[in-house]
């Protein structure tokens, strides 16, 4: 990836972060932690990797994204608005009555959302079904799917892992947002995932581990995942929960936080200041 492209994508990630903080701040509460940790991946997928058309969100030959950790909705909506799926002012309606942007992703409400998610584990299974269906239809589209490390405590994830491995679903590229935290604590204390790479390998997946905030490294990992062409892929992303929002980043109890617009503006100013120094 050339320097210009990388700068463009990092700028998109910054925009997505700012909009995500603003959305949640204007509502007064929301899932800031797990939204912020997947932003760099969202910038890469929507603005570089995925074949999509915001004017035709259900285009048959599009690539699809299933955000199985559906509570990250606010970051996904920020990316979709920036991409042009809907007007940016929709973001001001996040999770309010009558909104098209509920706190968890809903394919029946939001243009650009490919699967309804929120009940952890289920979106991941659905992504396998989509990938299998596309293969049966002989389409070359890819399915990208994002699960959480807390979500990986769900038995359904491992049932799906086994199925995709046996089926050799090479059109499926999964990401684990390994931010080491879940709703009410650290994953190692609640149900440790131990050697996560060994687990995915054992289930027949092509497994890689990268810094989930390094867009270039993520892009290379996707390139390798697509090139191997035999197995489903799992890219384990080391991430920081709340990344880029100073009062949420890496602290305990940052899963869902209450904060107002004043605090949001402070966080956005801090983000802008650190981006201008980079
Ligand atoms: C089946 C199910 N059980 C419980 C929940 C409640 N819940 C919502 S988010 C969450 C923690 C998820 O942790 P993780 O996947 O690590 O998400 P992240 O830390 O990235 O936000 C839980 C337990 C749920 N949504 N679905």
mmCIF file of C-alpha atoms and ligand atoms in Angstrom:
data_model
loop_
_atom_site.group_PDB
_atom_site.id
_atom_site.type_symbol
_atom_site.label_atom_id
_atom_site.label_comp_id
_atom_site.label_asym_id
_atom_site.label_seq_id
_atom_site.Cartn_x
_atom_site.Cartn_y
_atom_site.Cartn_z
ATOM 1 C CA UNK A 1 0.000 0.000 0.000
ATOM 2 C CA UNK A 2 1.504 3.361 -0.959
ATOM 3 C CA UNK A 3 1.953 6.192 1.544
ATOM 4 C CA UNK A 4 -0.824 8.315 0.094
ATOM 5 C CA UNK A 5 -3.355 5.503 0.361
ATOM 6 C CA UNK A 6 -2.303 4.774 3.914
ATOM 7 C CA UNK A 7 -2.628 8.458 4.878
ATOM 8 C CA UNK A 8 -6.081 8.521 3.243
ATOM 9 C CA UNK A 9 -7.210 5.470 5.236
ATOM 10 C CA UNK A 10 -5.784 6.777 8.514
ATOM 11 C CA UNK A 11 -7.692 10.021 7.882
ATOM 12 C CA UNK A 12 -10.884 7.995 7.347
ATOM 13 C CA UNK A 13 -10.263 6.143 10.613
ATOM 14 C CA UNK A 14 -9.883 9.490 12.385
ATOM 15 C CA UNK A 15 -13.191 10.695 10.905
ATOM 16 C CA UNK A 16 -14.959 7.486 11.941
ATOM 17 C CA UNK A 17 -13.609 7.861 15.495
ATOM 18 C CA UNK A 18 -14.754 11.474 15.754
ATOM 19 C CA UNK A 19 -18.242 10.683 14.460
ATOM 20 C CA UNK A 20 -18.555 7.672 16.764
ATOM 21 C CA UNK A 21 -17.698 9.738 19.843
ATOM 22 C CA UNK A 22 -20.086 12.469 18.713
ATOM 23 C CA UNK A 23 -22.952 10.019 18.051
ATOM 24 C CA UNK A 24 -22.695 8.445 21.491
ATOM 25 C CA UNK A 25 -22.070 11.789 23.219
ATOM 26 C CA UNK A 26 -25.181 13.294 21.659
ATOM 27 C CA UNK A 27 -27.272 10.353 22.899
ATOM 28 C CA UNK A 28 -25.555 10.398 26.291
ATOM 29 C CA UNK A 29 -24.657 6.720 26.571
ATOM 30 C CA UNK A 30 -23.421 3.826 24.442
ATOM 31 C CA UNK A 31 -20.911 1.112 23.607
ATOM 32 C CA UNK A 32 -17.852 3.276 23.120
ATOM 33 C CA UNK A 33 -15.230 0.614 23.993
ATOM 34 C CA UNK A 34 -15.906 -2.092 21.429
ATOM 35 C CA UNK A 35 -16.884 0.458 18.786
ATOM 36 C CA UNK A 36 -13.560 2.282 18.912
ATOM 37 C CA UNK A 37 -11.418 -0.870 18.804
ATOM 38 C CA UNK A 38 -12.583 -1.900 15.293
ATOM 39 C CA UNK A 39 -12.395 1.524 13.625
ATOM 40 C CA UNK A 40 -9.106 0.987 11.776
ATOM 41 C CA UNK A 41 -10.436 -2.236 10.284
ATOM 42 C CA UNK A 42 -13.688 -0.526 9.242
ATOM 43 C CA UNK A 43 -11.736 2.236 7.471
ATOM 44 C CA UNK A 44 -9.696 -0.365 5.582
ATOM 45 C CA UNK A 45 -12.687 -2.503 4.619
ATOM 46 C CA UNK A 46 -15.061 0.239 3.490
ATOM 47 C CA UNK A 47 -12.531 2.573 1.875
ATOM 48 C CA UNK A 48 -10.090 0.126 0.327
ATOM 49 C CA UNK A 49 -10.924 -3.551 0.415
ATOM 50 C CA UNK A 50 -14.622 -4.166 -0.011
ATOM 51 C CA UNK A 51 -16.385 -4.112 -3.356
ATOM 52 C CA UNK A 52 -19.536 -2.194 -2.385
ATOM 53 C CA UNK A 53 -21.759 0.514 -3.821
ATOM 54 C CA UNK A 54 -23.517 2.838 -1.333
ATOM 55 C CA UNK A 55 -26.122 3.634 -4.016
ATOM 56 C CA UNK A 56 -26.960 -0.082 -4.277
ATOM 57 C CA UNK A 57 -26.509 -1.524 -0.786
ATOM 58 C CA UNK A 58 -27.910 -4.949 -1.784
ATOM 59 C CA UNK A 59 -25.953 -5.255 -5.036
ATOM 60 C CA UNK A 60 -25.709 -9.001 -5.673
ATOM 61 C CA UNK A 61 -21.960 -9.164 -6.315
ATOM 62 C CA UNK A 62 -20.942 -6.993 -3.355
ATOM 63 C CA UNK A 63 -18.589 -8.102 -0.624
ATOM 64 C CA UNK A 64 -20.374 -8.373 2.710
ATOM 65 C CA UNK A 65 -19.514 -7.490 6.282
ATOM 66 C CA UNK A 66 -21.126 -9.128 9.296
ATOM 67 C CA UNK A 67 -20.254 -7.291 12.505
ATOM 68 C CA UNK A 68 -21.138 -10.152 14.818
ATOM 69 C CA UNK A 69 -20.269 -8.067 17.884
ATOM 70 C CA UNK A 70 -23.313 -6.019 16.943
ATOM 71 C CA UNK A 71 -22.993 -3.573 19.830
ATOM 72 C CA UNK A 72 -20.239 -1.849 17.775
ATOM 73 C CA UNK A 73 -23.053 -0.372 15.650
ATOM 74 C CA UNK A 74 -22.128 3.293 16.251
ATOM 75 C CA UNK A 75 -18.704 2.871 14.594
ATOM 76 C CA UNK A 76 -20.206 0.936 11.683
ATOM 77 C CA UNK A 77 -22.825 3.664 11.153
ATOM 78 C CA UNK A 78 -20.119 6.343 11.164
ATOM 79 C CA UNK A 79 -18.253 4.414 8.448
ATOM 80 C CA UNK A 80 -21.437 3.883 6.399
ATOM 81 C CA UNK A 81 -22.397 7.571 6.619
ATOM 82 C CA UNK A 82 -18.906 8.632 5.520
ATOM 83 C CA UNK A 83 -19.079 6.165 2.641
ATOM 84 C CA UNK A 84 -22.373 7.736 1.537
ATOM 85 C CA UNK A 85 -24.954 5.065 2.397
ATOM 86 C CA UNK A 86 -27.115 7.651 4.162
ATOM 87 C CA UNK A 87 -26.920 11.323 5.233
ATOM 88 C CA UNK A 88 -24.593 12.111 8.124
ATOM 89 C CA UNK A 89 -27.423 13.709 10.114
ATOM 90 C CA UNK A 90 -28.919 10.251 10.626
ATOM 91 C CA UNK A 91 -26.099 9.764 13.137
ATOM 92 C CA UNK A 92 -27.863 12.240 15.439
ATOM 93 C CA UNK A 93 -30.742 9.738 15.737
ATOM 94 C CA UNK A 94 -28.648 6.885 17.178
ATOM 95 C CA UNK A 95 -30.779 4.549 19.294
ATOM 96 C CA UNK A 96 -33.674 6.982 19.675
ATOM 97 C CA UNK A 97 -37.320 6.172 18.980
ATOM 98 C CA UNK A 98 -38.027 5.600 15.287
ATOM 99 C CA UNK A 99 -34.344 5.559 14.333
ATOM 100 C CA UNK A 100 -32.823 3.614 11.469
ATOM 101 C CA UNK A 101 -29.654 3.308 13.565
ATOM 102 C CA UNK A 102 -30.368 1.154 16.620
ATOM 103 C CA UNK A 103 -27.553 0.504 19.073
ATOM 104 C CA UNK A 104 -27.061 -2.993 17.594
ATOM 105 C CA UNK A 105 -26.840 -3.612 13.836
ATOM 106 C CA UNK A 106 -30.101 -4.380 12.005
ATOM 107 C CA UNK A 107 -30.153 -5.291 8.318
ATOM 108 C CA UNK A 108 -33.862 -4.481 8.018
ATOM 109 C CA UNK A 109 -33.373 -0.887 9.142
ATOM 110 C CA UNK A 110 -29.997 0.376 7.975
ATOM 111 C CA UNK A 111 -28.747 0.608 4.386
ATOM 112 C CA UNK A 112 -25.366 -1.125 4.206
ATOM 113 C CA UNK A 113 -25.848 -3.483 7.139
ATOM 114 C CA UNK A 114 -25.607 -7.039 5.806
ATOM 115 C CA UNK A 115 -26.741 -8.959 8.895
ATOM 116 C CA UNK A 116 -28.705 -8.262 12.047
ATOM 117 C CA UNK A 117 -26.494 -8.939 15.059
ATOM 118 C CA UNK A 118 -26.317 -8.408 18.803
ATOM 119 C CA UNK A 119 -26.962 -11.848 20.209
ATOM 120 C CA UNK A 120 -23.304 -12.818 20.378
ATOM 121 C CA UNK A 121 -22.264 -15.822 18.296
ATOM 122 C CA UNK A 122 -25.216 -15.705 15.932
ATOM 123 C CA UNK A 123 -23.840 -13.206 13.440
ATOM 124 C CA UNK A 124 -20.739 -15.319 13.054
ATOM 125 C CA UNK A 125 -22.820 -18.384 12.144
ATOM 126 C CA UNK A 126 -24.806 -16.278 9.694
ATOM 127 C CA UNK A 127 -21.582 -15.145 8.004
ATOM 128 C CA UNK A 128 -20.753 -18.793 7.289
ATOM 129 C CA UNK A 129 -24.150 -19.310 5.728
ATOM 130 C CA UNK A 130 -23.680 -16.259 3.522
ATOM 131 C CA UNK A 131 -20.209 -17.471 2.475
ATOM 132 C CA UNK A 132 -21.501 -20.948 1.700
ATOM 133 C CA UNK A 133 -24.419 -19.538 -0.296
ATOM 134 C CA UNK A 134 -22.119 -17.314 -2.342
ATOM 135 C CA UNK A 135 -19.865 -20.261 -3.093
ATOM 136 C CA UNK A 136 -22.868 -22.361 -4.165
ATOM 137 C CA UNK A 137 -23.905 -19.509 -6.475
ATOM 138 C CA UNK A 138 -20.350 -19.477 -7.872
ATOM 139 C CA UNK A 139 -19.852 -15.844 -6.910
ATOM 140 C CA UNK A 140 -16.388 -14.504 -6.150
ATOM 141 C CA UNK A 141 -17.626 -12.096 -3.430
ATOM 142 C CA UNK A 142 -15.954 -12.189 -0.032
ATOM 143 C CA UNK A 143 -17.575 -12.250 3.389
ATOM 144 C CA UNK A 144 -15.807 -10.380 6.174
ATOM 145 C CA UNK A 145 -16.907 -10.962 9.733
ATOM 146 C CA UNK A 146 -15.860 -9.481 13.080
ATOM 147 C CA UNK A 147 -16.196 -11.267 16.405
ATOM 148 C CA UNK A 148 -15.098 -10.206 19.888
ATOM 149 C CA UNK A 149 -12.835 -12.015 22.331
ATOM 150 C CA UNK A 150 -15.678 -12.077 24.856
ATOM 151 C CA UNK A 151 -17.937 -13.333 22.094
ATOM 152 C CA UNK A 152 -15.414 -16.130 21.584
ATOM 153 C CA UNK A 153 -16.566 -17.532 24.924
ATOM 154 C CA UNK A 154 -19.783 -18.557 23.127
ATOM 155 C CA UNK A 155 -20.049 -22.236 22.168
ATOM 156 C CA UNK A 156 -21.753 -21.217 18.929
ATOM 157 C CA UNK A 157 -18.510 -19.625 17.732
ATOM 158 C CA UNK A 158 -16.685 -22.951 17.920
ATOM 159 C CA UNK A 159 -19.461 -24.897 16.269
ATOM 160 C CA UNK A 160 -19.270 -22.407 13.415
ATOM 161 C CA UNK A 161 -15.471 -22.606 13.406
ATOM 162 C CA UNK A 162 -15.653 -26.358 12.947
ATOM 163 C CA UNK A 163 -18.180 -26.120 10.124
ATOM 164 C CA UNK A 164 -16.279 -23.469 8.141
ATOM 165 C CA UNK A 165 -13.022 -25.388 8.564
ATOM 166 C CA UNK A 166 -14.547 -28.631 7.293
ATOM 167 C CA UNK A 167 -16.179 -26.787 4.384
ATOM 168 C CA UNK A 168 -12.956 -24.939 3.476
ATOM 169 C CA UNK A 169 -14.810 -21.621 3.159
ATOM 170 C CA UNK A 170 -11.920 -19.621 1.733
ATOM 171 C CA UNK A 171 -14.245 -16.727 0.812
ATOM 172 C CA UNK A 172 -14.727 -16.057 4.534
ATOM 173 C CA UNK A 173 -12.298 -13.704 6.285
ATOM 174 C CA UNK A 174 -12.868 -13.431 10.018
ATOM 175 C CA UNK A 175 -11.372 -10.987 12.483
ATOM 176 C CA UNK A 176 -11.199 -11.368 16.234
ATOM 177 C CA UNK A 177 -11.187 -7.989 17.946
ATOM 178 C CA UNK A 178 -8.811 -9.172 20.671
ATOM 179 C CA UNK A 179 -9.023 -6.164 22.978
ATOM 180 C CA UNK A 180 -8.723 -8.494 26.015
ATOM 181 C CA UNK A 181 -11.814 -6.991 27.643
ATOM 182 C CA UNK A 182 -15.482 -7.878 27.579
ATOM 183 C CA UNK A 183 -18.645 -6.546 29.229
ATOM 184 C CA UNK A 184 -17.684 -6.789 32.875
ATOM 185 C CA UNK A 185 -14.022 -7.649 33.055
ATOM 186 C CA UNK A 186 -10.911 -9.045 31.389
ATOM 187 C CA UNK A 187 -11.280 -12.082 29.152
ATOM 188 C CA UNK A 188 -8.381 -13.863 30.876
ATOM 189 C CA UNK A 189 -10.259 -13.662 34.202
ATOM 190 C CA UNK A 190 -13.699 -14.596 32.868
ATOM 191 C CA UNK A 191 -12.850 -17.417 30.445
ATOM 192 C CA UNK A 192 -9.290 -17.270 29.190
ATOM 193 C CA UNK A 193 -8.855 -17.936 25.466
ATOM 194 C CA UNK A 194 -5.325 -19.217 26.078
ATOM 195 C CA UNK A 195 -3.551 -19.874 22.745
ATOM 196 C CA UNK A 196 -6.149 -18.443 20.388
ATOM 197 C CA UNK A 197 -4.001 -18.909 17.271
ATOM 198 C CA UNK A 198 -3.548 -22.616 18.038
ATOM 199 C CA UNK A 199 -7.305 -22.975 18.515
ATOM 200 C CA UNK A 200 -8.211 -21.484 15.128
ATOM 201 C CA UNK A 201 -5.449 -23.477 13.428
ATOM 202 C CA UNK A 202 -6.789 -26.646 15.027
ATOM 203 C CA UNK A 203 -10.233 -25.907 13.582
ATOM 204 C CA UNK A 204 -8.728 -25.753 10.077
ATOM 205 C CA UNK A 205 -8.506 -21.980 9.658
ATOM 206 C CA UNK A 206 -5.648 -19.991 8.119
ATOM 207 C CA UNK A 207 -4.672 -17.926 11.131
ATOM 208 C CA UNK A 208 -2.668 -14.725 11.440
ATOM 209 C CA UNK A 209 -2.086 -12.279 14.271
ATOM 210 C CA UNK A 210 -1.601 -8.549 13.717
ATOM 211 C CA UNK A 211 -1.803 -5.161 15.385
ATOM 212 C CA UNK A 212 -5.437 -4.212 14.735
ATOM 213 C CA UNK A 213 -4.611 -0.504 14.771
ATOM 214 C CA UNK A 214 -2.009 -0.828 11.994
ATOM 215 C CA UNK A 215 -3.937 -0.448 8.741
ATOM 216 C CA UNK A 216 -1.002 -1.477 6.571
ATOM 217 C CA UNK A 217 -0.422 -4.669 8.585
ATOM 218 C CA UNK A 218 -4.136 -5.469 8.442
ATOM 219 C CA UNK A 219 -4.178 -4.990 4.695
ATOM 220 C CA UNK A 220 -1.213 -7.333 4.222
ATOM 221 C CA UNK A 221 -2.946 -9.937 6.360
ATOM 222 C CA UNK A 222 -6.085 -9.716 4.199
ATOM 223 C CA UNK A 223 -3.923 -10.043 1.081
ATOM 224 C CA UNK A 224 -2.363 -13.239 2.442
ATOM 225 C CA UNK A 225 -5.732 -14.577 3.557
ATOM 226 C CA UNK A 226 -7.164 -14.123 0.057
ATOM 227 C CA UNK A 227 -4.068 -15.531 -1.636
ATOM 228 C CA UNK A 228 -4.044 -18.863 0.201
ATOM 229 C CA UNK A 229 -7.443 -19.783 -1.253
ATOM 230 C CA UNK A 230 -8.076 -23.047 0.622
ATOM 231 C CA UNK A 231 -9.237 -22.351 4.157
ATOM 232 C CA UNK A 232 -11.395 -19.831 5.992
ATOM 233 C CA UNK A 233 -9.209 -17.142 7.548
ATOM 234 C CA UNK A 234 -9.045 -15.778 11.048
ATOM 235 C CA UNK A 235 -7.059 -12.594 11.584
ATOM 236 C CA UNK A 236 -6.578 -12.092 15.301
ATOM 237 C CA UNK A 237 -6.253 -8.372 15.876
ATOM 238 C CA UNK A 238 -4.491 -7.132 18.980
ATOM 239 C CA UNK A 239 -6.483 -4.038 19.810
ATOM 240 C CA UNK A 240 -7.176 -1.641 22.658
ATOM 241 C CA UNK A 241 -10.737 -1.265 23.840
ATOM 242 C CA UNK A 242 -11.835 2.365 23.546
ATOM 243 C CA UNK A 243 -8.885 3.206 21.289
ATOM 244 C CA UNK A 244 -8.722 6.938 20.541
ATOM 245 C CA UNK A 245 -11.216 8.171 23.134
ATOM 246 C CA UNK A 246 -9.041 9.393 25.982
ATOM 247 C CA UNK A 247 -11.501 8.802 28.796
ATOM 248 C CA UNK A 248 -12.366 5.280 27.597
ATOM 249 C CA UNK A 249 -9.149 3.882 26.138
ATOM 250 C CA UNK A 250 -7.848 0.821 27.960
ATOM 251 C CA UNK A 251 -9.587 1.541 31.269
ATOM 252 C CA UNK A 252 -11.819 -0.832 33.214
ATOM 253 C CA UNK A 253 -15.581 -0.574 32.702
ATOM 254 C CA UNK A 254 -15.349 1.038 29.277
ATOM 255 C CA UNK A 255 -17.837 -1.318 27.628
ATOM 256 C CA UNK A 256 -20.764 1.073 27.699
ATOM 257 C CA UNK A 257 -20.274 4.548 29.123
ATOM 258 C CA UNK A 258 -22.429 7.562 29.857
ATOM 259 C CA UNK A 259 -20.977 10.890 28.690
ATOM 260 C CA UNK A 260 -22.334 14.144 27.339
ATOM 261 C CA UNK A 261 -21.507 16.317 24.323
ATOM 262 C CA UNK A 262 -19.126 18.475 26.319
ATOM 263 C CA UNK A 263 -17.016 15.424 27.165
ATOM 264 C CA UNK A 264 -17.335 14.196 23.562
ATOM 265 C CA UNK A 265 -15.996 17.503 22.254
ATOM 266 C CA UNK A 266 -13.042 17.262 24.633
ATOM 267 C CA UNK A 267 -12.271 13.773 23.338
ATOM 268 C CA UNK A 268 -12.565 14.868 19.704
ATOM 269 C CA UNK A 269 -10.226 17.812 20.323
ATOM 270 C CA UNK A 270 -7.701 15.477 21.977
ATOM 271 C CA UNK A 271 -7.910 13.090 19.012
ATOM 272 C CA UNK A 272 -7.373 15.910 16.536
ATOM 273 C CA UNK A 273 -4.404 17.197 18.530
ATOM 274 C CA UNK A 274 -2.714 13.787 18.639
ATOM 275 C CA UNK A 275 -3.403 13.207 14.932
ATOM 276 C CA UNK A 276 -1.784 16.528 14.029
ATOM 277 C CA UNK A 277 1.356 15.532 15.950
ATOM 278 C CA UNK A 278 1.626 12.135 14.233
HETATM 279 C C1 LIG B 1 -25.675 -14.286 23.549
HETATM 280 C C2 LIG B 1 -25.348 -13.025 24.293
HETATM 281 N N1 LIG B 1 -24.977 -13.104 25.598
HETATM 282 C C3 LIG B 1 -24.675 -11.971 26.268
HETATM 283 C C4 LIG B 1 -24.744 -10.747 25.653
HETATM 284 C C5 LIG B 1 -24.456 -9.486 26.452
HETATM 285 N N2 LIG B 1 -23.191 -8.891 25.994
HETATM 286 C C6 LIG B 1 -23.179 -7.831 25.156
HETATM 287 S S1 LIG B 1 -21.629 -7.328 24.761
HETATM 288 C C7 LIG B 1 -20.952 -8.511 25.775
HETATM 289 C C8 LIG B 1 -19.462 -8.632 25.903
HETATM 290 C C9 LIG B 1 -18.807 -8.910 24.611
HETATM 291 O O1 LIG B 1 -17.412 -8.878 24.739
HETATM 292 P P1 LIG B 1 -16.524 -8.773 23.444
HETATM 293 O O2 LIG B 1 -17.009 -9.754 22.439
HETATM 294 O O3 LIG B 1 -15.106 -8.918 23.858
HETATM 295 O O4 LIG B 1 -16.871 -7.343 22.900
HETATM 296 P P2 LIG B 1 -15.983 -6.013 23.005
HETATM 297 O O5 LIG B 1 -15.167 -6.090 24.259
HETATM 298 O O6 LIG B 1 -15.110 -5.997 21.803
HETATM 299 O O7 LIG B 1 -16.975 -4.906 23.010
HETATM 300 C C10 LIG B 1 -21.941 -9.284 26.373
HETATM 301 C C11 LIG B 1 -21.670 -10.399 27.298
HETATM 302 C C12 LIG B 1 -25.140 -10.725 24.296
HETATM 303 N N3 LIG B 1 -25.232 -9.586 23.614
HETATM 304 N N4 LIG B 1 -25.409 -11.874 23.626
#
